[in-house]
Amino acid sequence: MKEWNIKCVNSFSMEKVIVAMQDPDMGMKMRNQRLLITVIPHAMTGRDVIDWLIQKYNICEEEALHVGGMLVRYGYIYPLKEPRSLVLRADETPYRFQTPYFWTSTRWPASELDYAIYLAKKNIRKQGELMEYEKERYSLLHKRINHTWDFVVMQAREQLRASKQRRKADRIVLECQEQAYWLINRPPVRSLTLHYSAVLYHTIESCRRALGRNRVKSSICLEGFVKFSEQYQNHDPIMQGCLPSNPWISDDTAHWTMNSEIVPVPTRLRVERWSFSFMELLNDPIGRREFMTYLEKEFSAENLCFWQACEDIRHGESSKIIQKVEDVYKNFLAPGAARWVNIDSKTMDKTLEGIKHPHRFVMDDAQLHIYFLMKKDSYPRYLKSDLYKNMLAKAIVPQETKKSVFPFMRRQRHSSPSPAQAVTQVTEEDGRAMGAGKAGTNSAAGSHV
Amino acid sequence: MCQHVESTEINCLLCKNVRLLICLCSPFRCRSLPAQRKIYMRSPPIPEMATQEVQLNETLAHLKTESETLKSKLEEERAKLHDVELHQVAEKVEGLGQFVMKTRRTLKGHGNKVLCMDWCKDKRRIVSSSQDGKVIVWDAFTTNKEHAVTMPCTWVMACAYAPSGCAVACGGLDNKCSVYPLSLDKNENLAAKKKSVAMHTNYLSACSFTNSDMQILTSSGDGTCALWDVESGQLLQSFHGHAADVLCLDLAPSETGNTFVSGGCDKKANVWDMRSGQCIQSFETHESDINSVRYYPSGDAFASGSDDATCRLYDLRADREVAIYSKESIIFGVSSVDFSLSGRLLFGGYNDYTINVWDVLKGTRVSILFGHENRVSTLRVSPDGTAFCTGSWDHTLRIWA
């Protein structure tokens, strides 16, 4: 499964860094390191690694320590002194590059056989040298690949014999390399079941469809991003801050109170947003209410009512669909209906046909038609109307509350009514406090789970 | 032979011709490097399986060539209309100043890795899920825990808050997505009211309510996405087309509200029509698993974060990738991405415990945030854009503003 598989580390990028580090000209300067009485060639200190990273990637010490630390954790660099401590120290601690043979990304099938031989070697070399988890795995492997166990022991003995013939420095390095590799590696767990041909058919199908589609020039699309970000910049609290203050920073919830779903007077920024797009207007409950008022004046409120009823069908409970479709037909589509909506005949015919077998999306075409009607016609006129202009004029612009006004006071963080409160049944009338529901309750009294 | 240190040879006991050479010095100075990669032990292939494999391979080879030809044709078509780069268009835009964001709240209470979180529409409550099977609802502003549910499985990889604020959905290794109505009655056992909605044949990787409490969209390790009716548990639509585990999804904030995007281990990001179940657009430029996808606020584009350590921006109208957010010093995968309210900033949570903040238009990194002590697994900006929340394998969640 993905999370358990160490290969979700980006080995490709890490290897690029390692290769750059070992470049003969621009790479790190390496030297011999003394390990007790043995001299190990081509090693470097932790300090060297960090300095090189800082210089090469133009980053600060903190980030270099971070990046270098990861290279050690994933086995591209290993410590010579304390092999189990996979940490990068910014001092004279010696490290070495792991041979590519043992890189986590190398497509060397780290099979059970390899792991078994490694553990067998350890076991033979010094009794009791295996760690607890290694002992467990060793016995598991012994059970699983019992039929090749003779081969395992034979290989282990052969490798040990060959290593005794090496110079001490070589032997230490080889042992370090191998140990570092197995400390990090784990048998890969793959649980993918692929139907290759089915997938390829899908790809071919979607490519064919994609070749037929219309595309827009990049210059037009990208200009759109610039415009959008500009338009919304003042409304982005992380970019520009928010008034009177950001609740997370000042501990004052005034910003939320002023911008709740329904308020007597909305803020200026909020009313401005209604002019950005028709969707912004409809998504805001106050905006939608204002628009309804306007449409009523124009005697076209049935359009918005119809649109809302269609939304209700699309997003409501499955069991109520049939009833709702019937109601919509009676109120908006039937000849002589009280709030008849003006849809073109083609769409009307298609919809009426679909109503015979009602389903969740049966009103989609009609709904879209009315939506675009309102968007092209009523919406632009609403923005020019007095109703909207008055709304904008009397909208609130909150005063900024600077944090410095309360330098020494730690503000009380008040609870707010939970949305789930609406569902809880109030059985008693004696005013039992509804848990976290009471506004202004001290946070200490909130429910603890 | 390498001139620095003596190399040693071992004769393979199975096949005497292959010799193992282990060079002790820096591998890039040794000329015997290719020999290092020889594998000295391999179990012999079973003859019968070999022939079957050959036949299957032939059919696949044919399909593969056709697929590759079409793909390169598509790339040619897409390139024809690419007349300018995003950062060029953004040259006239003012640069961003000094960026200061700090942890404003730390939520402690999970006993193991936090895997997922979601905001409530009230802008202050969140739901989070963890490896130990716990799902907690917090008032992030006061840091109080309001509800807790223990799932019968570990690794709850997905959780979502219902639009009404009255329920949460979650799932993971149990292959299901369950909905829990939130009740304020302290005596009520939330688990008793649980409703099993979705059923997949592999782990649940992500879930999201659509515009109401009545429908849930899920993605799974079984390679599919699905749309479910909450009331009846009925499957309304299923989406096939990914070649491997699907890891993430996001609903489009469009006027017609009918599409969503998903990303998977096959390195593809697919855009789907919810009504028909068809894949209407597909993008394959990442070099590794896509862990997170998120729509740009206008709905005309989406960003993705991947194990290849890059975030990318795909424009739906231009039908192509239009930006890559990467740096040589960033070598760890992105687990989660989200936009600020205006879409100018892209926040990425990374597997190296950091959060990188990108200028979406100019393509540069604005800031790097430290704080978590283990991998950042999930990141979401609050509904009103005042803050963002991160969840981490260090068992905590943090609110940044």
PDB file of C-alpha atoms in Angstrom, chain A residues 1-4 8-10 12-14 17 19 22 30 41-42 57 59 62-63 66-67 70-71 73-74 96 99-101 103 106 108-109 114 117 151 154-155 158-159 162 166-167 170 173-174 177 191-192 194 196-197 199-204 206-211 213-219 221-223 225-226 228-229 232-233 235-239 242 246-249 251-253 255-256 259 273 279 314-319 360-361 364 368 371-372 375 413-421 423-424 436 443 446-449, chain B residues 4-6 8 13 20 22 24-29 36-41 60 63-64 66-67 70-71 73-74 77-78 81-86 89 92-93 96 99 101 104-105 119-120 122-125 140-142 144-148 155 164-166 173 182 184 186 203 211-212 214-215 229 231 240-241 243 245 247 253-256 258 265 268 275 278-281 289 291 296-298 301 307-308 315 317-320 322 328-329 331-332 340-345 347 352-354 361 365 368 370 384-387 393 399 401:
ATOM      1  CA  MET A   1       0.000   0.000   0.000  1.00  0.00           C
ATOM      2  CA  LYS A   2       1.224   3.382  -0.909  1.00  0.00           C
ATOM      3  CA  GLU A   3       1.928   4.855   2.512  1.00  0.00           C
ATOM      4  CA  TRP A   4       4.042   1.912   3.588  1.00  0.00           C
ATOM      5  CA  CYS A   8       7.188   7.112  -2.439  1.00  0.00           C
ATOM      6  CA  VAL A   9      10.331   9.102  -1.760  1.00  0.00           C
ATOM      7  CA  ASN A  10      11.424  10.872  -4.885  1.00  0.00           C
ATOM      8  CA  PHE A  12      15.137  10.451  -8.890  1.00  0.00           C
ATOM      9  CA  SER A  13      15.591  13.968  -7.479  1.00  0.00           C
ATOM     10  CA  MET A  14      17.668  12.765  -4.552  1.00  0.00           C
ATOM     11  CA  VAL A  17      21.672  15.887  -5.718  1.00  0.00           C
ATOM     12  CA  VAL A  19      25.499  12.925  -8.327  1.00  0.00           C
ATOM     13  CA  GLN A  22      30.239  13.802  -6.292  1.00  0.00           C
ATOM     14  CA  MET A  30      36.570  14.349   0.216  1.00  0.00           C
ATOM     15  CA  PRO A  41      39.078   6.671   2.238  1.00  0.00           C
ATOM     16  CA  HIS A  42      36.710   9.081   0.487  1.00  0.00           C
ATOM     17  CA  TYR A  57      21.464  25.724  -3.823  1.00  0.00           C
ATOM     18  CA  ILE A  59      19.682  28.159   0.817  1.00  0.00           C
ATOM     19  CA  GLU A  62      18.283  25.454   8.450  1.00  0.00           C
ATOM     20  CA  GLU A  63      17.088  24.276   5.064  1.00  0.00           C
ATOM     21  CA  HIS A  66      16.894  19.651   6.627  1.00  0.00           C
ATOM     22  CA  VAL A  67      17.753  18.474   3.111  1.00  0.00           C
ATOM     23  CA  MET A  70      16.822  13.517   4.482  1.00  0.00           C
ATOM     24  CA  LEU A  71      19.700  12.208   2.353  1.00  0.00           C
ATOM     25  CA  ARG A  73      17.520   9.090   6.445  1.00  0.00           C
ATOM     26  CA  TYR A  74      16.973   7.562   3.033  1.00  0.00           C
ATOM     27  CA  ARG A  96      30.248   8.325   3.230  1.00  0.00           C
ATOM     28  CA  THR A  99      27.256   2.780  -3.376  1.00  0.00           C
ATOM     29  CA  PRO A 100      24.573   2.959  -6.108  1.00  0.00           C
ATOM     30  CA  TYR A 101      24.302  -0.784  -5.791  1.00  0.00           C
ATOM     31  CA  TRP A 103      20.353   2.852  -3.535  1.00  0.00           C
ATOM     32  CA  THR A 106      17.979   0.815  -7.959  1.00  0.00           C
ATOM     33  CA  TRP A 108      17.676  -4.453  -7.599  1.00  0.00           C
ATOM     34  CA  PRO A 109      14.975  -6.808  -6.507  1.00  0.00           C
ATOM     35  CA  ASP A 114      19.011 -11.410  -0.207  1.00  0.00           C
ATOM     36  CA  ILE A 117      21.498 -14.202   3.407  1.00  0.00           C
ATOM     37  CA  PHE A 151      21.469 -22.274  -0.329  1.00  0.00           C
ATOM     38  CA  MET A 154      25.923 -21.708   1.905  1.00  0.00           C
ATOM     39  CA  GLN A 155      25.944 -18.212   0.350  1.00  0.00           C
ATOM     40  CA  GLU A 158      30.898 -18.101   1.251  1.00  0.00           C
ATOM     41  CA  GLN A 159      30.481 -14.312   1.570  1.00  0.00           C
ATOM     42  CA  ALA A 162      35.530 -13.904   1.084  1.00  0.00           C
ATOM     43  CA  ARG A 166      39.787  -8.345   2.469  1.00  0.00           C
ATOM     44  CA  ARG A 167      41.712  -5.550   4.066  1.00  0.00           C
ATOM     45  CA  ASP A 170      37.440  -2.531   2.871  1.00  0.00           C
ATOM     46  CA  VAL A 173      33.158  -0.091   4.577  1.00  0.00           C
ATOM     47  CA  LEU A 174      31.390  -3.050   2.973  1.00  0.00           C
ATOM     48  CA  GLN A 177      27.210  -0.149   3.298  1.00  0.00           C
ATOM     49  CA  SER A 191      -1.223  -4.485  -4.117  1.00  0.00           C
ATOM     50  CA  LEU A 192      -1.974  -3.240  -7.613  1.00  0.00           C
ATOM     51  CA  LEU A 194      -4.084  -3.891 -13.355  1.00  0.00           C
ATOM     52  CA  TYR A 196      -3.474  -3.399 -18.825  1.00  0.00           C
ATOM     53  CA  SER A 197      -5.453  -3.708 -21.976  1.00  0.00           C
ATOM     54  CA  VAL A 199      -6.546   0.804 -19.355  1.00  0.00           C
ATOM     55  CA  LEU A 200      -4.878   1.217 -22.737  1.00  0.00           C
ATOM     56  CA  TYR A 201      -8.257   1.214 -24.461  1.00  0.00           C
ATOM     57  CA  HIS A 202      -9.378   3.967 -22.125  1.00  0.00           C
ATOM     58  CA  THR A 203      -6.290   6.011 -22.910  1.00  0.00           C
ATOM     59  CA  ILE A 204      -6.756   5.555 -26.654  1.00  0.00           C
ATOM     60  CA  SER A 206      -9.765   9.645 -24.359  1.00  0.00           C
ATOM     61  CA  CYS A 207      -6.905  10.682 -26.675  1.00  0.00           C
ATOM     62  CA  ARG A 208      -9.218  10.436 -29.687  1.00  0.00           C
ATOM     63  CA  ARG A 209     -11.846  12.536 -27.940  1.00  0.00           C
ATOM     64  CA  ALA A 210      -9.263  15.069 -26.826  1.00  0.00           C
ATOM     65  CA  LEU A 211      -7.964  15.471 -30.377  1.00  0.00           C
ATOM     66  CA  ARG A 213     -11.948  19.254 -28.769  1.00  0.00           C
ATOM     67  CA  ASN A 214     -11.681  23.014 -29.135  1.00  0.00           C
ATOM     68  CA  ARG A 215      -8.852  24.714 -27.314  1.00  0.00           C
ATOM     69  CA  VAL A 216      -8.332  28.288 -26.261  1.00  0.00           C
ATOM     70  CA  LYS A 217      -5.075  30.142 -26.877  1.00  0.00           C
ATOM     71  CA  SER A 218      -2.764  30.237 -23.868  1.00  0.00           C
ATOM     72  CA  SER A 219      -2.473  34.014 -23.932  1.00  0.00           C
ATOM     73  CA  CYS A 221      -6.402  31.745 -20.619  1.00  0.00           C
ATOM     74  CA  LEU A 222      -3.385  33.003 -18.716  1.00  0.00           C
ATOM     75  CA  GLU A 223      -4.517  36.606 -18.908  1.00  0.00           C
ATOM     76  CA  PHE A 225      -5.634  34.211 -14.143  1.00  0.00           C
ATOM     77  CA  VAL A 226      -3.974  37.581 -13.818  1.00  0.00           C
ATOM     78  CA  PHE A 228      -8.965  37.011 -11.477  1.00  0.00           C
ATOM     79  CA  SER A 229      -6.177  37.322  -8.911  1.00  0.00           C
ATOM     80  CA  TYR A 232      -9.964  39.108  -5.704  1.00  0.00           C
ATOM     81  CA  GLN A 233      -6.760  40.378  -4.114  1.00  0.00           C
ATOM     82  CA  HIS A 235     -10.805  39.895  -0.663  1.00  0.00           C
ATOM     83  CA  ASP A 236      -7.981  37.481   0.145  1.00  0.00           C
ATOM     84  CA  PRO A 237      -7.314  37.711   3.901  1.00  0.00           C
ATOM     85  CA  ILE A 238      -3.949  35.972   3.654  1.00  0.00           C
ATOM     86  CA  MET A 239      -2.763  38.449   1.017  1.00  0.00           C
ATOM     87  CA  CYS A 242      -9.143  41.366   6.736  1.00  0.00           C
ATOM     88  CA  ASN A 246      -8.046  38.216  11.300  1.00  0.00           C
ATOM     89  CA  PRO A 247      -9.725  36.193  14.089  1.00  0.00           C
ATOM     90  CA  TRP A 248      -6.907  33.635  14.134  1.00  0.00           C
ATOM     91  CA  ILE A 249      -4.361  36.345  14.834  1.00  0.00           C
ATOM     92  CA  ASP A 251      -8.534  36.167  18.833  1.00  0.00           C
ATOM     93  CA  ASP A 252     -11.410  38.526  18.023  1.00  0.00           C
ATOM     94  CA  THR A 253     -14.319  36.998  16.120  1.00  0.00           C
ATOM     95  CA  HIS A 255     -14.849  39.566  11.344  1.00  0.00           C
ATOM     96  CA  TRP A 256     -16.942  36.399  11.438  1.00  0.00           C
ATOM     97  CA  ASN A 259     -19.892  38.324   7.784  1.00  0.00           C
ATOM     98  CA  ARG A 273     -18.222  40.576  -4.713  1.00  0.00           C
ATOM     99  CA  MET A 279     -22.441  32.784  -9.239  1.00  0.00           C
ATOM    100  CA  ARG A 314     -30.496  17.889  -8.074  1.00  0.00           C
ATOM    101  CA  HIS A 315     -29.044  17.928  -4.577  1.00  0.00           C
ATOM    102  CA  GLY A 316     -31.885  16.617  -2.455  1.00  0.00           C
ATOM    103  CA  GLU A 317     -32.942  13.238  -1.198  1.00  0.00           C
ATOM    104  CA  SER A 318     -33.487  10.524  -3.796  1.00  0.00           C
ATOM    105  CA  SER A 319     -36.816   9.508  -2.307  1.00  0.00           C
ATOM    106  CA  ARG A 360     -32.266  13.577 -10.598  1.00  0.00           C
ATOM    107  CA  PHE A 361     -30.997  15.346 -13.722  1.00  0.00           C
ATOM    108  CA  ASP A 364     -30.851  20.113 -16.060  1.00  0.00           C
ATOM    109  CA  LEU A 368     -29.412  25.833 -17.489  1.00  0.00           C
ATOM    110  CA  TYR A 371     -29.784  30.320 -15.493  1.00  0.00           C
ATOM    111  CA  PHE A 372     -28.196  31.829 -18.603  1.00  0.00           C
ATOM    112  CA  LYS A 375     -27.203  35.854 -16.171  1.00  0.00           C
ATOM    113  CA  ARG A 413     -11.676  32.646  22.953  1.00  0.00           C
ATOM    114  CA  HIS A 414     -15.420  32.242  22.849  1.00  0.00           C
ATOM    115  CA  SER A 415     -17.233  29.191  21.621  1.00  0.00           C
ATOM    116  CA  SER A 416     -19.795  29.462  18.880  1.00  0.00           C
ATOM    117  CA  PRO A 417     -23.033  27.556  18.339  1.00  0.00           C
ATOM    118  CA  SER A 418     -22.330  24.332  16.543  1.00  0.00           C
ATOM    119  CA  PRO A 419     -24.192  23.831  13.257  1.00  0.00           C
ATOM    120  CA  ALA A 420     -25.162  20.427  14.619  1.00  0.00           C
ATOM    121  CA  GLN A 421     -27.202  22.225  17.257  1.00  0.00           C
ATOM    122  CA  VAL A 423     -30.467  18.828  14.817  1.00  0.00           C
ATOM    123  CA  THR A 424     -30.373  18.251  18.565  1.00  0.00           C
ATOM    124  CA  ALA A 436     -21.306  24.570  23.456  1.00  0.00           C
ATOM    125  CA  SER A 443     -13.967  28.082  26.463  1.00  0.00           C
ATOM    126  CA  GLY A 446     -16.672  23.557  26.362  1.00  0.00           C
ATOM    127  CA  SER A 447     -17.180  19.840  25.926  1.00  0.00           C
ATOM    128  CA  HIS A 448     -14.167  17.657  26.402  1.00  0.00           C
ATOM    129  CA  VAL A 449     -13.963  14.326  24.729  1.00  0.00           C
TER     130      VAL A 449
ATOM    131  CA  HIS B   4      41.783   3.789  -5.734  1.00  0.00           C
ATOM    132  CA  VAL B   5      41.065   0.740  -3.656  1.00  0.00           C
ATOM    133  CA  GLU B   6      41.276  -2.938  -4.358  1.00  0.00           C
ATOM    134  CA  THR B   8      36.979  -7.935  -4.623  1.00  0.00           C
ATOM    135  CA  LEU B  13      27.495 -20.200  -6.912  1.00  0.00           C
ATOM    136  CA  LEU B  20      30.105  -9.565  -8.325  1.00  0.00           C
ATOM    137  CA  ILE B  22      32.039  -4.200  -5.238  1.00  0.00           C
ATOM    138  CA  LEU B  24      34.784   0.722  -2.415  1.00  0.00           C
ATOM    139  CA  CYS B  25      35.543   4.191  -3.610  1.00  0.00           C
ATOM    140  CA  SER B  26      33.282   6.850  -4.971  1.00  0.00           C
ATOM    141  CA  PRO B  27      31.361   4.948  -7.606  1.00  0.00           C
ATOM    142  CA  PHE B  28      31.622   7.704 -10.191  1.00  0.00           C
ATOM    143  CA  ARG B  29      35.376   7.419 -10.463  1.00  0.00           C
ATOM    144  CA  GLN B  36      28.174  -3.508  -9.927  1.00  0.00           C
ATOM    145  CA  ARG B  37      24.676  -3.768 -11.179  1.00  0.00           C
ATOM    146  CA  LYS B  38      24.821  -7.409 -12.061  1.00  0.00           C
ATOM    147  CA  ILE B  39      22.506  -9.390  -9.918  1.00  0.00           C
ATOM    148  CA  TYR B  40      24.169 -12.419  -8.506  1.00  0.00           C
ATOM    149  CA  MET B  41      21.102 -14.199  -7.330  1.00  0.00           C
ATOM    150  CA  LEU B  60      -0.232  -5.050 -25.237  1.00  0.00           C
ATOM    151  CA  LEU B  63      -2.096  -1.264 -28.073  1.00  0.00           C
ATOM    152  CA  LYS B  64       0.797   0.524 -26.491  1.00  0.00           C
ATOM    153  CA  GLU B  66      -1.257   3.044 -30.822  1.00  0.00           C
ATOM    154  CA  SER B  67      -1.641   4.777 -27.490  1.00  0.00           C
ATOM    155  CA  LEU B  70      -2.129   9.245 -30.297  1.00  0.00           C
ATOM    156  CA  LYS B  71      -0.550  10.810 -27.221  1.00  0.00           C
ATOM    157  CA  LYS B  73      -0.343  13.736 -31.753  1.00  0.00           C
ATOM    158  CA  LEU B  74      -2.320  15.234 -28.899  1.00  0.00           C
ATOM    159  CA  GLU B  77      -2.121  19.835 -31.130  1.00  0.00           C
ATOM    160  CA  ARG B  78      -1.898  21.280 -27.639  1.00  0.00           C
ATOM    161  CA  LEU B  81      -2.026  27.192 -29.308  1.00  0.00           C
ATOM    162  CA  HIS B  82       0.603  27.726 -26.636  1.00  0.00           C
ATOM    163  CA  ASP B  83       1.747  31.215 -27.532  1.00  0.00           C
ATOM    164  CA  VAL B  84       2.975  32.482 -24.176  1.00  0.00           C
ATOM    165  CA  GLU B  85       4.161  31.274 -20.744  1.00  0.00           C
ATOM    166  CA  LEU B  86       2.415  32.183 -17.492  1.00  0.00           C
ATOM    167  CA  VAL B  89       2.107  37.225 -18.764  1.00  0.00           C
ATOM    168  CA  LYS B  92       3.559  43.173 -15.292  1.00  0.00           C
ATOM    169  CA  VAL B  93       2.060  41.960 -11.994  1.00  0.00           C
ATOM    170  CA  LEU B  96       4.736  39.882  -3.404  1.00  0.00           C
ATOM    171  CA  PHE B  99       5.593  36.930   3.860  1.00  0.00           C
ATOM    172  CA  MET B 101       2.693  33.338   8.515  1.00  0.00           C
ATOM    173  CA  ARG B 104      -1.742  30.292  15.482  1.00  0.00           C
ATOM    174  CA  ARG B 105      -3.239  27.129  16.916  1.00  0.00           C
ATOM    175  CA  TRP B 119     -13.200  22.495   7.201  1.00  0.00           C
ATOM    176  CA  CYS B 120     -16.794  23.113   8.180  1.00  0.00           C
ATOM    177  CA  ASP B 122     -18.762  27.878   9.597  1.00  0.00           C
ATOM    178  CA  LYS B 123     -15.061  28.691   8.948  1.00  0.00           C
ATOM    179  CA  ARG B 124     -13.803  27.576  12.361  1.00  0.00           C
ATOM    180  CA  ARG B 125     -14.696  23.932  12.875  1.00  0.00           C
ATOM    181  CA  ALA B 140     -10.214  24.991  15.873  1.00  0.00           C
ATOM    182  CA  PHE B 141     -10.651  28.521  17.215  1.00  0.00           C
ATOM    183  CA  THR B 142     -10.936  27.430  20.853  1.00  0.00           C
ATOM    184  CA  ASN B 144     -11.818  22.248  21.953  1.00  0.00           C
ATOM    185  CA  LYS B 145     -12.689  18.779  20.805  1.00  0.00           C
ATOM    186  CA  GLU B 146     -16.427  18.561  20.236  1.00  0.00           C
ATOM    187  CA  HIS B 147     -16.961  15.029  18.976  1.00  0.00           C
ATOM    188  CA  ALA B 148     -14.897  11.888  18.604  1.00  0.00           C
ATOM    189  CA  TRP B 155      -5.693   4.239   8.686  1.00  0.00           C
ATOM    190  CA  SER B 164     -24.834  21.617   6.607  1.00  0.00           C
ATOM    191  CA  GLY B 165     -22.295  21.061   9.383  1.00  0.00           C
ATOM    192  CA  CYS B 166     -24.475  18.311  10.804  1.00  0.00           C
ATOM    193  CA  LEU B 173      -8.715   0.634   5.054  1.00  0.00           C
ATOM    194  CA  LEU B 182     -23.200  14.892  14.667  1.00  0.00           C
ATOM    195  CA  LEU B 184     -24.665  17.384  20.765  1.00  0.00           C
ATOM    196  CA  LYS B 186     -23.164  13.801  25.193  1.00  0.00           C
ATOM    197  CA  TYR B 203      -8.983   1.333   0.477  1.00  0.00           C
ATOM    198  CA  ASN B 211     -23.356  20.594  -2.885  1.00  0.00           C
ATOM    199  CA  SER B 212     -25.555  18.973  -0.261  1.00  0.00           C
ATOM    200  CA  MET B 214     -27.234  13.932   0.124  1.00  0.00           C
ATOM    201  CA  GLN B 215     -24.451  12.863  -2.182  1.00  0.00           C
ATOM    202  CA  ASP B 229     -26.665   8.603  -2.666  1.00  0.00           C
ATOM    203  CA  GLU B 231     -29.892   8.162   1.997  1.00  0.00           C
ATOM    204  CA  HIS B 240     -13.305   4.183 -14.650  1.00  0.00           C
ATOM    205  CA  GLY B 241     -10.150   5.216 -16.411  1.00  0.00           C
ATOM    206  CA  ALA B 243      -4.723   2.600 -14.323  1.00  0.00           C
ATOM    207  CA  ASP B 245      -4.908   3.671  -7.209  1.00  0.00           C
ATOM    208  CA  LEU B 247      -5.465   9.102  -4.440  1.00  0.00           C
ATOM    209  CA  PRO B 253     -16.650  25.349  -8.365  1.00  0.00           C
ATOM    210  CA  SER B 254     -18.383  25.855 -11.688  1.00  0.00           C
ATOM    211  CA  GLU B 255     -21.720  27.377 -12.554  1.00  0.00           C
ATOM    212  CA  THR B 256     -23.118  24.084 -13.693  1.00  0.00           C
ATOM    213  CA  ASN B 258     -21.083  18.940 -12.891  1.00  0.00           C
ATOM    214  CA  CYS B 265      -0.719   6.550  -8.896  1.00  0.00           C
ATOM    215  CA  LYS B 268      -2.649  11.030 -14.488  1.00  0.00           C
ATOM    216  CA  ARG B 275     -23.693  12.857 -14.970  1.00  0.00           C
ATOM    217  CA  GLN B 278     -17.123   9.975 -18.843  1.00  0.00           C
ATOM    218  CA  CYS B 279     -13.585  11.210 -18.588  1.00  0.00           C
ATOM    219  CA  ILE B 280     -13.649  14.507 -20.496  1.00  0.00           C
ATOM    220  CA  GLN B 281     -10.023  15.577 -20.095  1.00  0.00           C
ATOM    221  CA  ASP B 289       2.051   9.558  -8.123  1.00  0.00           C
ATOM    222  CA  ASN B 291      -1.232  12.902  -4.183  1.00  0.00           C
ATOM    223  CA  TYR B 296      -8.229  27.193  -8.934  1.00  0.00           C
ATOM    224  CA  PRO B 297     -11.016  29.368  -7.410  1.00  0.00           C
ATOM    225  CA  SER B 298     -12.414  30.343 -10.812  1.00  0.00           C
ATOM    226  CA  ALA B 301      -7.742  25.389 -13.847  1.00  0.00           C
ATOM    227  CA  ASP B 307       5.732  12.501  -5.292  1.00  0.00           C
ATOM    228  CA  ASP B 308       8.007  13.945  -7.984  1.00  0.00           C
ATOM    229  CA  ASP B 315      -5.562  25.046 -17.588  1.00  0.00           C
ATOM    230  CA  ARG B 317      -9.596  25.716 -21.548  1.00  0.00           C
ATOM    231  CA  ALA B 318      -6.102  25.558 -23.019  1.00  0.00           C
ATOM    232  CA  ASP B 319      -6.137  21.838 -22.234  1.00  0.00           C
ATOM    233  CA  ARG B 320      -2.513  21.729 -21.050  1.00  0.00           C
ATOM    234  CA  VAL B 322       0.766  25.850 -17.854  1.00  0.00           C
ATOM    235  CA  GLU B 328      16.274  22.018  -6.994  1.00  0.00           C
ATOM    236  CA  SER B 329      16.512  22.059  -3.200  1.00  0.00           C
ATOM    237  CA  ILE B 331      13.470  16.859  -3.265  1.00  0.00           C
ATOM    238  CA  PHE B 332      10.553  15.457  -1.333  1.00  0.00           C
ATOM    239  CA  SER B 340      -5.536  31.045  -1.161  1.00  0.00           C
ATOM    240  CA  LEU B 341      -8.896  32.727  -1.779  1.00  0.00           C
ATOM    241  CA  SER B 342      -7.710  34.871  -4.694  1.00  0.00           C
ATOM    242  CA  GLY B 343      -5.750  32.037  -6.255  1.00  0.00           C
ATOM    243  CA  ARG B 344      -2.551  34.075  -6.119  1.00  0.00           C
ATOM    244  CA  LEU B 345      -0.888  31.784  -3.592  1.00  0.00           C
ATOM    245  CA  PHE B 347       0.277  26.232  -0.454  1.00  0.00           C
ATOM    246  CA  ASP B 352      10.019  16.698   4.328  1.00  0.00           C
ATOM    247  CA  TYR B 353       7.855  18.264   7.075  1.00  0.00           C
ATOM    248  CA  THR B 354       7.688  21.733   5.482  1.00  0.00           C
ATOM    249  CA  LEU B 361       1.454  33.733 -11.398  1.00  0.00           C
ATOM    250  CA  ARG B 365       8.542  30.357  -4.060  1.00  0.00           C
ATOM    251  CA  ILE B 368       8.979  28.119   3.397  1.00  0.00           C
ATOM    252  CA  PHE B 370       8.761  25.034   9.347  1.00  0.00           C
ATOM    253  CA  ASP B 384     -13.254  32.291   3.985  1.00  0.00           C
ATOM    254  CA  GLY B 385      -9.519  32.188   3.293  1.00  0.00           C
ATOM    255  CA  THR B 386      -8.469  33.606   6.673  1.00  0.00           C
ATOM    256  CA  ALA B 387      -6.153  30.688   7.484  1.00  0.00           C
ATOM    257  CA  TRP B 393       2.342  12.436  10.921  1.00  0.00           C
ATOM    258  CA  ILE B 399      -3.678  26.479  11.951  1.00  0.00           C
ATOM    259  CA  ALA B 401      -2.393  32.689   9.508  1.00  0.00           C
TER     260      ALA B 401
END
